[in-house]
């Protein structure tokens, strides 16, 4: 809960595990990893779990690679409906909402630098562009960078973008994305926000080392750092996830999709968890499609269906499509 320290949070996790859960529904993998650490009866009674976040899946896959994962996990975070609704539209809107609430900045006419062009980064870029901002994208993945360029955004290294941006938004899931060398190039009055995870995407220790004295709170959620050359950089929500720390998070119309996925995944684990290997699994396509269908129905939207002949025609391609192993195998020279 808001305001509690790590010790209190850890005590809450232990209390939940003491109740002997059969299914864990996680947002960061703390419950499932805690169950593994507790072992004994706690792990024995556990069927499996679901995971809502990229960070949690990274932690669980690391344990899996080490051969220590003992229960199956459904990667809710990677479901198609979750990516499209929660990441792209939810984060896209709520991140900018948090920035505007905290700073009261006018987005139109600003140069917004989006660092990371995954699903969430795409949503942030789209919303910023729609509000009249000129968007610059920074990426390390060439395919993502190409997508951003073909979407009409400028693409460049972060060090180059540092000199041009007015608002910087990190959406990478990594750490130290913006560092001292970037801060040294930014213009006076630049806004710094994180919409990725935790408070590590901005190298705050390096920002503090460049500042003269302590930061000044110029608005309730804005800390202004004055650098030794007189420039001022404005940090929003202390570098924490801005859509949560300065906004209200995702709208209910997005979260209902996440909750529906969780509910159907729990039902699937109860029915079939005992048959699954102790690894991280993708959400079954049938669940993804059902959640999409339910969301469309809630919106009053109907769509077409394949005829039986069309379904057979499409199936004929699948029957002749090479398997992944065949596609990846080295080609033999013709005889």
Coordinates of N, CA, C and O in Angstrom, one line a residue, residues 5 10 56 129 146 150 156 229 242:
X5 N 6.6 0.8 4.2 CA 8.0 0.5 3.9 C 8.2 -0.9 3.4 O 7.3 -1.7 3.4
X10 N 7.0 -6.8 2.9 CA 7.4 -8.2 3.0 C 6.6 -9.0 4.0 O 6.3 -10.2 3.7
X56 N 8.3 -8.9 -13.5 CA 8.0 -10.2 -12.9 C 8.4 -11.4 -13.8 O 9.0 -12.4 -13.3
X129 N 1.9 12.7 -30.0 CA 1.8 13.2 -31.3 C 0.4 13.7 -31.5 O 0.2 14.8 -32.1
X146 N 13.0 1.0 -36.6 CA 12.5 1.1 -38.0 C 10.9 1.3 -38.0 O 10.4 2.1 -38.7
X150 N 9.0 4.5 -39.6 CA 8.0 4.3 -40.6 C 6.6 4.9 -40.1 O 5.7 5.2 -40.8
X156 N 16.7 8.7 -33.3 CA 18.1 9.1 -33.1 C 18.6 8.6 -31.8 O 17.8 8.2 -30.9
X229 N 25.8 25.3 -14.2 CA 25.9 26.3 -15.2 C 24.6 27.2 -15.2 O 24.4 28.0 -16.2
X242 N 5.3 7.5 -13.6 CA 4.6 8.7 -13.5 C 3.1 8.6 -13.6 O 2.3 9.3 -13.0

